[in-house]
Amino acid sequence: MYTAVIWDCDGVLVDSEKLSCSAWLPVLRRRGIDVELSDIEVFIGRSDPSVVEHYRQAGHDLGDDIFAEREQVYYDSARGTLDTFDGLIQTLQMLREAGVPIAVGSSGGHSRIQFSIREVGIADYFDIICSAADVEHGKPAPDLFLLAAEQLGVPAHQCIVIEDSIPGLEAALAAGMLPLGFTSSHPTDVLERAGAGQIFGQYTELTEILRKNLQIT
C-alpha cells in the first residue's frame, strides 16, 4: 500500500524545464562555450553541478561563480512568466484533504525550488522540501528520494514519485518507490524505457491514478 507522494519540481510542479535549460546558454556562451539548448536538455533531471562538471571535463575552466549567475538568469526570465500545469492544484488539494503526506524531491537548489513553487502559488502545500544539495549523490542515485521519505516518516516502499525525467524515474526505482512518469519533457516510450510504472499526460489522469494507488475514496 502506498501512503505518500514525492514530487519532482521542474517539469512536474512548474512548467520550467525550457526556462531552466535556457538559463545556461548565455552564461556558458559568455565563457566562450558554443552551446545550444539541445546540449543542455540532455541534463534534464540532473543537478546543476553535473552540467558544470561536464564542461570542466571537456577542458573549460569554470569557476563556482557560474552557479549564482545562472540562477539569476533563470529568476529574471521566470519571474512573472512561470506557470504550473492545468489540474495540478486540484490534485494537491485532493491529497491535502485526504491527509496524504507529500514532499518535493528536486535536483534544483533550495532557493530555486522555493522561488518556483512560490511563483506559481503552491508553496503552502509543501512542508518537506529536499534538494540535491542535501545529499552526496543526486539523481539517478536514490539518495534524494530516500531522504524525502525519511523526512516524511514513511517507508520508501510506500512512496509514489512523480517525475518527468529519466534520471528521476531511475532514482525512484533505485529507492524502491513507485515511479509515475509525466510526459511534459519526454514522450511515453522514453518514460516507459526509463521504468515508469504508469504514465500520464494530464493531471486529471494523475488524480485518478493516485486515488487508486493511495486508496482514496
Coordinates of C-alpha atoms in Angstrom, one line a residue:
M1 CA 0.0 0.0 0.0
Y2 CA 1.2 3.5 -0.9
T3 CA 0.8 6.3 1.6
A4 CA 2.9 9.3 0.5
V5 CA 3.8 11.2 -2.7
I6 CA 7.2 12.8 -3.6
W7 CA 7.2 15.4 -6.4
D8 CA 10.0 16.5 -8.6
C9 CA 9.8 20.3 -9.2
D10 CA 10.9 21.4 -12.7
G11 CA 8.6 19.9 -15.4
V12 CA 6.3 18.5 -12.7
L13 CA 5.2 21.2 -10.3
V14 CA 6.2 24.1 -12.5
D15 CA 6.4 24.3 -16.3
S16 CA 10.0 25.4 -16.2
E17 CA 12.3 22.8 -18.0
K18 CA 12.8 25.0 -21.0
L19 CA 13.4 28.1 -18.9
S20 CA 15.8 26.2 -16.7
C21 CA 17.8 24.8 -19.5
S22 CA 17.8 28.0 -21.5
A23 CA 19.3 29.9 -18.5
W24 CA 22.6 28.0 -19.1
L25 CA 23.0 29.3 -22.6
P26 CA 24.1 33.0 -22.1
V27 CA 26.2 32.0 -19.0
L28 CA 28.2 29.4 -20.9
R29 CA 28.4 31.4 -24.1
R30 CA 30.0 34.3 -22.1
R31 CA 32.7 31.9 -21.2
G32 CA 33.4 31.0 -24.8
I33 CA 31.5 27.8 -24.9
D34 CA 29.5 27.1 -28.1
V35 CA 26.3 25.6 -26.7
E36 CA 22.7 25.1 -27.9
L37 CA 19.5 24.3 -26.0
S38 CA 19.6 20.6 -27.1
D39 CA 23.1 20.3 -25.5
I40 CA 21.6 21.3 -22.1
E41 CA 18.4 19.4 -22.4
V42 CA 20.3 16.1 -22.1
F43 CA 20.9 17.0 -18.4
I44 CA 17.1 17.3 -17.6
G45 CA 16.7 15.7 -14.2
R46 CA 20.3 16.1 -13.1
S47 CA 21.8 18.7 -10.8
D48 CA 23.5 21.9 -11.8
P49 CA 26.9 20.7 -10.7
S50 CA 26.6 17.8 -13.2
V51 CA 26.3 20.3 -16.0
V52 CA 29.3 22.3 -14.9
E53 CA 31.4 19.1 -14.3
H54 CA 30.6 18.0 -17.9
Y55 CA 32.1 21.2 -19.3
R56 CA 35.0 21.2 -16.9
Q57 CA 35.9 17.7 -18.1
A58 CA 35.7 19.0 -21.6
G59 CA 38.6 21.3 -20.7
H60 CA 36.7 24.5 -19.8
D61 CA 37.9 26.5 -16.8
L62 CA 34.6 27.2 -15.0
G63 CA 34.5 28.7 -11.5
D64 CA 31.8 28.2 -8.9
D65 CA 30.6 31.8 -9.6
I66 CA 28.7 30.3 -12.6
F67 CA 26.0 28.8 -10.4
A68 CA 24.8 32.2 -9.0
E69 CA 25.0 33.8 -12.4
R70 CA 22.9 31.1 -14.0
E71 CA 20.4 31.2 -11.1
Q72 CA 19.9 34.9 -11.7
V73 CA 19.3 34.4 -15.4
Y74 CA 16.6 31.9 -14.5
Y75 CA 15.0 34.2 -12.0
D76 CA 15.0 37.1 -14.4
S77 CA 13.3 35.0 -17.2
A78 CA 10.9 33.1 -14.9
R79 CA 9.7 35.9 -12.7
G80 CA 6.1 36.8 -13.8
T81 CA 6.1 34.2 -16.6
L82 CA 6.4 30.9 -14.8
D83 CA 3.3 28.7 -14.7
T84 CA 2.2 25.4 -13.4
F85 CA 0.1 22.7 -15.2
D86 CA -3.7 22.5 -15.5
G87 CA -5.2 20.4 -12.8
L88 CA -2.1 20.3 -10.5
I89 CA -3.6 22.5 -7.8
Q90 CA -6.8 20.4 -7.7
T91 CA -4.6 17.2 -7.3
L92 CA -2.6 18.8 -4.5
Q93 CA -5.9 19.9 -2.8
M94 CA -7.2 16.3 -3.1
L95 CA -4.1 14.9 -1.4
R96 CA -4.3 17.6 1.3
E97 CA -8.0 16.8 2.1
A98 CA -7.1 13.1 2.2
G99 CA -4.2 13.7 4.7
V100 CA -1.6 12.3 2.3
P101 CA 2.0 13.3 3.2
I102 CA 3.8 15.0 0.3
A103 CA 7.3 16.3 -0.3
V104 CA 9.4 17.9 -3.0
G105 CA 12.5 16.0 -4.1
S106 CA 14.3 18.1 -6.8
S107 CA 17.7 18.4 -8.4
G108 CA 17.4 22.1 -8.1
G109 CA 18.9 24.2 -5.2
H110 CA 16.7 25.2 -2.3
S111 CA 16.4 28.8 -3.4
R112 CA 15.3 27.9 -6.9
I113 CA 12.7 25.3 -5.6
Q114 CA 11.3 27.9 -3.2
F115 CA 11.2 30.6 -5.9
S116 CA 9.5 28.3 -8.4
I117 CA 6.7 27.0 -6.1
R118 CA 6.1 30.5 -4.6
E119 CA 5.9 32.0 -8.1
V120 CA 3.0 29.6 -9.1
G121 CA 1.3 29.8 -5.7
I122 CA 1.7 26.2 -4.4
A123 CA 4.4 26.7 -1.7
D124 CA 1.8 26.3 1.1
Y125 CA 1.2 22.6 0.1
F126 CA 4.8 21.5 0.9
D127 CA 6.4 21.4 4.4
I128 CA 9.1 19.0 3.3
I129 CA 11.5 20.1 0.5
C130 CA 14.6 18.1 -0.3
S131 CA 17.3 19.3 -2.8
A132 CA 20.2 17.5 -4.4
A133 CA 22.3 19.9 -2.3
D134 CA 21.2 17.9 0.7
V135 CA 22.7 14.6 -0.4
E136 CA 26.0 13.2 -1.6
H137 CA 24.7 11.7 -4.8
G138 CA 22.0 13.3 -6.9
K139 CA 19.6 11.5 -9.4
P140 CA 19.7 8.8 -10.7
A141 CA 21.1 7.7 -7.3
P142 CA 18.2 7.1 -4.8
D143 CA 19.6 9.3 -2.1
L144 CA 17.4 12.3 -2.6
F145 CA 14.1 10.4 -2.6
L146 CA 15.2 8.3 0.4
L147 CA 15.9 11.5 2.3
A148 CA 12.4 12.8 1.4
A149 CA 10.8 9.5 2.6
E150 CA 12.8 9.7 5.9
Q151 CA 11.7 13.3 6.5
L152 CA 8.1 12.4 5.7
G153 CA 8.4 9.5 8.2
V154 CA 7.2 7.0 5.6
P155 CA 9.0 3.8 4.5
A156 CA 10.4 4.1 1.0
H157 CA 8.3 1.3 -0.4
Q158 CA 5.2 3.2 0.5
C159 CA 6.1 6.3 -1.6
I160 CA 5.0 7.3 -5.0
V161 CA 7.3 9.5 -7.1
I162 CA 6.0 11.9 -9.8
E163 CA 8.8 12.5 -12.3
D164 CA 9.3 13.9 -15.9
S165 CA 12.9 12.9 -16.3
I166 CA 14.9 9.7 -17.0
P167 CA 17.3 10.1 -14.0
G168 CA 14.4 10.9 -11.7
L169 CA 12.5 7.7 -12.7
E170 CA 15.7 5.7 -12.3
A171 CA 16.2 7.2 -8.9
A172 CA 12.7 6.3 -7.8
L173 CA 13.2 2.7 -8.9
A174 CA 16.5 2.5 -7.1
A175 CA 14.8 3.8 -4.0
G176 CA 12.2 1.0 -4.2
M177 CA 9.4 3.5 -4.8
L178 CA 6.6 3.6 -7.5
P179 CA 7.7 5.9 -10.3
L180 CA 4.9 7.7 -12.2
G181 CA 6.0 9.4 -15.4
F182 CA 4.7 12.8 -16.7
T183 CA 5.0 13.4 -20.4
S184 CA 6.0 17.1 -20.1
S185 CA 9.6 16.5 -21.1
H186 CA 9.7 13.1 -22.8
P187 CA 7.3 11.0 -24.8
T188 CA 5.6 7.9 -23.4
D189 CA 8.0 5.4 -24.9
V190 CA 11.0 7.1 -23.4
L191 CA 9.4 7.2 -19.9
E192 CA 8.4 3.5 -20.3
R193 CA 12.0 2.5 -21.0
A194 CA 13.2 4.5 -18.0
G195 CA 10.9 2.4 -15.8
A196 CA 7.8 4.5 -15.2
G197 CA 5.2 2.3 -13.5
Q198 CA 2.4 4.4 -15.0
I199 CA 2.4 7.4 -17.4
F200 CA 0.1 10.4 -17.6
G201 CA -0.1 13.4 -19.8
Q202 CA -2.7 15.4 -17.9
Y203 CA -3.2 16.0 -14.1
T204 CA -6.8 14.8 -14.4
E205 CA -5.3 11.4 -15.3
L206 CA -2.8 11.5 -12.4
T207 CA -5.6 12.3 -9.9
E208 CA -7.3 9.0 -10.7
I209 CA -4.0 7.1 -10.7
L210 CA -3.3 8.5 -7.2
R211 CA -6.8 7.7 -5.9
K212 CA -6.4 4.1 -6.8
N213 CA -2.8 3.6 -5.6
L214 CA -3.4 5.6 -2.3
Q215 CA -6.8 4.1 -1.8
I216 CA -8.5 7.5 -1.6
T217 CA -12.3 7.3 -1.8

